[in-house]
Amino acid sequence: MDESRPALAVDIGGTKLAAGLVEPAGRVQAWAQVPTPAGLDAEQLWRTLDALITEVLDQAGVTPADLAGCGCGCGGPMEWPSGVVSPLNIPGWRGFPLRARLTERLGGITVRVHNDAICMVAAEHWRGAGRGRDNVLGMVVSTGVGGGLVLDGRLIRGASGNAGHIGHVVVDPETGPLCGCGGRGCAEAIARGPALVAWAQGEGWRPDQKDATAKDLAADGALGHAIGLAAMRRAGRALGIAIASATSLCDLEVVSVGGGLSQAGPLLFDPLEEALRAHAKLDFTRQVSVVPAALGQHAGLVGAAALIFAADRYWHGD
Ligand SMILES: [Zn+2]
């Protein structure tokens, strides 16, 4: 294999579809994205993605035969490693054979599909905040709370490919809200953006905007509004407790926190750190550091490319 060939990286989420060409060192060359269309059926969605891939290949003047392979991150759940996807936030795809369709579209080159949160973690470990560390938990705090785990330098798969679901670590089983998973008091049930908004509205938050989001809530907090501040404390505390438990279990060095809510900065990270320090008392757990994810908007693409370029660490499927 020509070691200089780029990989095609694809990042499929409920908000946007992105594709790009990524060099073996992790630099994103050409890329393009479109908002994830709503209300389309499976084939219409596929045609949107197909057109995006064509646009990126044309932009760079390459054909599938010029590629080292294709890595793809997609919202879960999915059957892994077959890459049959049913992303919660993309109702048009239920049991959609994404990996097979990409393989066909790209003339039979190597295609690997993994959970988008796993790709974010791979990106942070390969080229971001976890670089050079062997034991890293990556988290994505946004509409949900996703995550993935690298231990002893390798992505941990688990029995079904789902290891690292930090969002469903229970932090408040008595009084926490019900979780989408069917449980109660998971970190995600408290810290996911929509849950924070619902909590804040229950506390009397009346935003100016219709359809206000956790971003608006964080912005109000930054302006010193009490409920916005309390909501960020609530999220930070839940995440800090979950991280303390994960650190005890896995002997972590670094936890990288990305996703929309991580943009709140110290409003989120200060209470997170406080809760973590209150619960992580053993010497080895006190060593852990929690840092904002280092890779910005391209993290999903870089992580998808890592499935191709660093498969020994991030891909243990067929
Ligand atoms: Zn849950």
PDB file of N, CA, C and O in Angstrom, residues 103-138:
ATOM      1  N   THR A 103     -19.083   0.410   0.931  1.00  0.00           N
ATOM      2  CA  THR A 103     -18.137  -0.484   0.251  1.00  0.00           C
ATOM      3  C   THR A 103     -18.486  -0.587  -1.236  1.00  0.00           C
ATOM      4  O   THR A 103     -17.605  -0.494  -2.108  1.00  0.00           O
ATOM      5  N   GLU A 104     -19.771  -0.724  -1.515  1.00  0.00           N
ATOM      6  CA  GLU A 104     -20.233  -0.812  -2.901  1.00  0.00           C
ATOM      7  C   GLU A 104     -19.959   0.505  -3.640  1.00  0.00           C
ATOM      8  O   GLU A 104     -19.428   0.508  -4.752  1.00  0.00           O
ATOM      9  N   ARG A 105     -20.286   1.610  -2.994  1.00  0.00           N
ATOM     10  CA  ARG A 105     -20.103   2.932  -3.615  1.00  0.00           C
ATOM     11  C   ARG A 105     -18.629   3.194  -3.946  1.00  0.00           C
ATOM     12  O   ARG A 105     -18.294   3.865  -4.926  1.00  0.00           O
ATOM     13  N   LEU A 106     -17.731   2.663  -3.113  1.00  0.00           N
ATOM     14  CA  LEU A 106     -16.308   2.975  -3.250  1.00  0.00           C
ATOM     15  C   LEU A 106     -15.541   1.841  -3.937  1.00  0.00           C
ATOM     16  O   LEU A 106     -14.307   1.746  -3.824  1.00  0.00           O
ATOM     17  N   GLY A 107     -16.256   1.010  -4.633  1.00  0.00           N
ATOM     18  CA  GLY A 107     -15.609   0.008  -5.487  1.00  0.00           C
ATOM     19  C   GLY A 107     -14.902  -1.104  -4.736  1.00  0.00           C
ATOM     20  O   GLY A 107     -13.956  -1.702  -5.260  1.00  0.00           O
ATOM     21  N   GLY A 108     -15.332  -1.370  -3.501  1.00  0.00           N
ATOM     22  CA  GLY A 108     -14.794  -2.513  -2.779  1.00  0.00           C
ATOM     23  C   GLY A 108     -13.559  -2.233  -1.944  1.00  0.00           C
ATOM     24  O   GLY A 108     -12.936  -3.166  -1.424  1.00  0.00           O
ATOM     25  N   ILE A 109     -13.187  -0.962  -1.777  1.00  0.00           N
ATOM     26  CA  ILE A 109     -12.050  -0.668  -0.892  1.00  0.00           C
ATOM     27  C   ILE A 109     -12.447  -0.963   0.559  1.00  0.00           C
ATOM     28  O   ILE A 109     -13.623  -1.155   0.871  1.00  0.00           O
ATOM     29  N   THR A 110     -11.457  -0.959   1.462  1.00  0.00           N
ATOM     30  CA  THR A 110     -11.726  -1.210   2.877  1.00  0.00           C
ATOM     31  C   THR A 110     -12.592  -0.102   3.459  1.00  0.00           C
ATOM     32  O   THR A 110     -12.257   1.081   3.348  1.00  0.00           O
ATOM     33  N   VAL A 111     -13.701  -0.477   4.071  1.00  0.00           N
ATOM     34  CA  VAL A 111     -14.588   0.481   4.738  1.00  0.00           C
ATOM     35  C   VAL A 111     -14.821   0.007   6.161  1.00  0.00           C
ATOM     36  O   VAL A 111     -15.093  -1.183   6.382  1.00  0.00           O
ATOM     37  N   ARG A 112     -14.680   0.912   7.129  1.00  0.00           N
ATOM     38  CA  ARG A 112     -14.928   0.569   8.532  1.00  0.00           C
ATOM     39  C   ARG A 112     -15.863   1.599   9.148  1.00  0.00           C
ATOM     40  O   ARG A 112     -15.632   2.796   9.011  1.00  0.00           O
ATOM     41  N   VAL A 113     -16.891   1.123   9.828  1.00  0.00           N
ATOM     42  CA  VAL A 113     -17.894   1.996  10.436  1.00  0.00           C
ATOM     43  C   VAL A 113     -17.917   1.739  11.941  1.00  0.00           C
ATOM     44  O   VAL A 113     -17.956   0.585  12.376  1.00  0.00           O
ATOM     45  N   HIS A 114     -17.861   2.816  12.702  1.00  0.00           N
ATOM     46  CA  HIS A 114     -17.943   2.671  14.153  1.00  0.00           C
ATOM     47  C   HIS A 114     -18.828   3.772  14.722  1.00  0.00           C
ATOM     48  O   HIS A 114     -19.166   4.725  14.018  1.00  0.00           O
ATOM     49  N   ASN A 115     -19.170   3.626  15.988  1.00  0.00           N
ATOM     50  CA  ASN A 115     -19.958   4.618  16.695  1.00  0.00           C
ATOM     51  C   ASN A 115     -19.271   5.988  16.653  1.00  0.00           C
ATOM     52  O   ASN A 115     -18.058   6.078  16.791  1.00  0.00           O
ATOM     53  N   ASP A 116     -20.040   7.058  16.491  1.00  0.00           N
ATOM     54  CA  ASP A 116     -19.406   8.387  16.369  1.00  0.00           C
ATOM     55  C   ASP A 116     -18.673   8.799  17.646  1.00  0.00           C
ATOM     56  O   ASP A 116     -17.629   9.468  17.570  1.00  0.00           O
ATOM     57  N   ALA A 117     -19.203   8.385  18.804  1.00  0.00           N
ATOM     58  CA  ALA A 117     -18.494   8.725  20.048  1.00  0.00           C
ATOM     59  C   ALA A 117     -17.150   7.991  20.114  1.00  0.00           C
ATOM     60  O   ALA A 117     -16.145   8.549  20.579  1.00  0.00           O
ATOM     61  N   ILE A 118     -17.115   6.766  19.617  1.00  0.00           N
ATOM     62  CA  ILE A 118     -15.853   6.011  19.568  1.00  0.00           C
ATOM     63  C   ILE A 118     -14.854   6.734  18.658  1.00  0.00           C
ATOM     64  O   ILE A 118     -13.653   6.824  18.974  1.00  0.00           O
ATOM     65  N   CYS A 119     -15.336   7.254  17.549  1.00  0.00           N
ATOM     66  CA  CYS A 119     -14.436   7.974  16.635  1.00  0.00           C
ATOM     67  C   CYS A 119     -13.875   9.235  17.296  1.00  0.00           C
ATOM     68  O   CYS A 119     -12.698   9.562  17.111  1.00  0.00           O
ATOM     69  N   MET A 120     -14.713   9.923  18.079  1.00  0.00           N
ATOM     70  CA  MET A 120     -14.215  11.120  18.773  1.00  0.00           C
ATOM     71  C   MET A 120     -13.094  10.742  19.749  1.00  0.00           C
ATOM     72  O   MET A 120     -12.090  11.448  19.867  1.00  0.00           O
ATOM     73  N   VAL A 121     -13.279   9.650  20.428  1.00  0.00           N
ATOM     74  CA  VAL A 121     -12.265   9.196  21.384  1.00  0.00           C
ATOM     75  C   VAL A 121     -10.989   8.779  20.650  1.00  0.00           C
ATOM     76  O   VAL A 121      -9.873   9.126  21.069  1.00  0.00           O
ATOM     77  N   ALA A 122     -11.160   8.044  19.553  1.00  0.00           N
ATOM     78  CA  ALA A 122      -9.996   7.648  18.765  1.00  0.00           C
ATOM     79  C   ALA A 122      -9.239   8.890  18.299  1.00  0.00           C
ATOM     80  O   ALA A 122      -8.007   8.945  18.357  1.00  0.00           O
ATOM     81  N   ALA A 123      -9.972   9.906  17.871  1.00  0.00           N
ATOM     82  CA  ALA A 123      -9.336  11.144  17.414  1.00  0.00           C
ATOM     83  C   ALA A 123      -8.538  11.800  18.537  1.00  0.00           C
ATOM     84  O   ALA A 123      -7.388  12.205  18.353  1.00  0.00           O
ATOM     85  N   GLU A 124      -9.149  11.876  19.705  1.00  0.00           N
ATOM     86  CA  GLU A 124      -8.473  12.546  20.830  1.00  0.00           C
ATOM     87  C   GLU A 124      -7.249  11.755  21.291  1.00  0.00           C
ATOM     88  O   GLU A 124      -6.254  12.335  21.721  1.00  0.00           O
ATOM     89  N   HIS A 125      -7.328  10.440  21.210  1.00  0.00           N
ATOM     90  CA  HIS A 125      -6.182   9.634  21.617  1.00  0.00           C
ATOM     91  C   HIS A 125      -5.096   9.643  20.551  1.00  0.00           C
ATOM     92  O   HIS A 125      -3.899   9.725  20.849  1.00  0.00           O
ATOM     93  N   TRP A 126      -5.506   9.616  19.292  1.00  0.00           N
ATOM     94  CA  TRP A 126      -4.562   9.533  18.161  1.00  0.00           C
ATOM     95  C   TRP A 126      -3.843  10.866  17.931  1.00  0.00           C
ATOM     96  O   TRP A 126      -2.616  10.909  17.803  1.00  0.00           O
ATOM     97  N   ARG A 127      -4.631  11.962  17.932  1.00  0.00           N
ATOM     98  CA  ARG A 127      -4.071  13.257  17.540  1.00  0.00           C
ATOM     99  C   ARG A 127      -4.494  14.421  18.431  1.00  0.00           C
ATOM    100  O   ARG A 127      -4.265  15.566  18.089  1.00  0.00           O
ATOM    101  N   GLY A 128      -5.134  14.140  19.562  1.00  0.00           N
ATOM    102  CA  GLY A 128      -5.681  15.241  20.366  1.00  0.00           C
ATOM    103  C   GLY A 128      -5.199  15.248  21.801  1.00  0.00           C
ATOM    104  O   GLY A 128      -4.022  15.002  22.086  1.00  0.00           O
ATOM    105  N   ALA A 129      -6.127  15.488  22.729  1.00  0.00           N
ATOM    106  CA  ALA A 129      -5.780  15.711  24.137  1.00  0.00           C
ATOM    107  C   ALA A 129      -5.212  14.477  24.823  1.00  0.00           C
ATOM    108  O   ALA A 129      -4.565  14.594  25.858  1.00  0.00           O
ATOM    109  N   GLY A 130      -5.475  13.286  24.258  1.00  0.00           N
ATOM    110  CA  GLY A 130      -4.982  12.077  24.903  1.00  0.00           C
ATOM    111  C   GLY A 130      -3.723  11.528  24.276  1.00  0.00           C
ATOM    112  O   GLY A 130      -3.241  10.442  24.640  1.00  0.00           O
ATOM    113  N   ARG A 131      -3.146  12.292  23.340  1.00  0.00           N
ATOM    114  CA  ARG A 131      -1.975  11.820  22.604  1.00  0.00           C
ATOM    115  C   ARG A 131      -0.821  11.501  23.565  1.00  0.00           C
ATOM    116  O   ARG A 131      -0.508  12.277  24.455  1.00  0.00           O
ATOM    117  N   GLY A 132      -0.205  10.335  23.378  1.00  0.00           N
ATOM    118  CA  GLY A 132       0.940   9.981  24.221  1.00  0.00           C
ATOM    119  C   GLY A 132       0.546   9.336  25.539  1.00  0.00           C
ATOM    120  O   GLY A 132       1.402   8.911  26.295  1.00  0.00           O
ATOM    121  N   ARG A 133      -0.761   9.275  25.825  1.00  0.00           N
ATOM    122  CA  ARG A 133      -1.227   8.624  27.053  1.00  0.00           C
ATOM    123  C   ARG A 133      -1.854   7.285  26.685  1.00  0.00           C
ATOM    124  O   ARG A 133      -2.445   7.149  25.634  1.00  0.00           O
ATOM    125  N   ASP A 134      -1.743   6.318  27.564  1.00  0.00           N
ATOM    126  CA  ASP A 134      -2.252   4.981  27.257  1.00  0.00           C
ATOM    127  C   ASP A 134      -3.653   4.717  27.805  1.00  0.00           C
ATOM    128  O   ASP A 134      -4.303   3.755  27.392  1.00  0.00           O
ATOM    129  N   ASN A 135      -4.101   5.542  28.745  1.00  0.00           N
ATOM    130  CA  ASN A 135      -5.357   5.246  29.434  1.00  0.00           C
ATOM    131  C   ASN A 135      -6.248   6.481  29.463  1.00  0.00           C
ATOM    132  O   ASN A 135      -6.066   7.389  30.281  1.00  0.00           O
ATOM    133  N   VAL A 136      -7.158   6.494  28.512  1.00  0.00           N
ATOM    134  CA  VAL A 136      -7.911   7.713  28.227  1.00  0.00           C
ATOM    135  C   VAL A 136      -9.403   7.391  28.112  1.00  0.00           C
ATOM    136  O   VAL A 136      -9.796   6.448  27.419  1.00  0.00           O
ATOM    137  N   LEU A 137     -10.207   8.182  28.791  1.00  0.00           N
ATOM    138  CA  LEU A 137     -11.645   8.144  28.571  1.00  0.00           C
ATOM    139  C   LEU A 137     -12.016   9.385  27.770  1.00  0.00           C
ATOM    140  O   LEU A 137     -11.653  10.499  28.144  1.00  0.00           O
ATOM    141  N   GLY A 138     -12.695   9.196  26.657  1.00  0.00           N
ATOM    142  CA  GLY A 138     -13.179  10.339  25.875  1.00  0.00           C
ATOM    143  C   GLY A 138     -14.671  10.460  26.050  1.00  0.00           C
ATOM    144  O   GLY A 138     -15.384   9.451  26.047  1.00  0.00           O
TER     145      GLY A 138
END
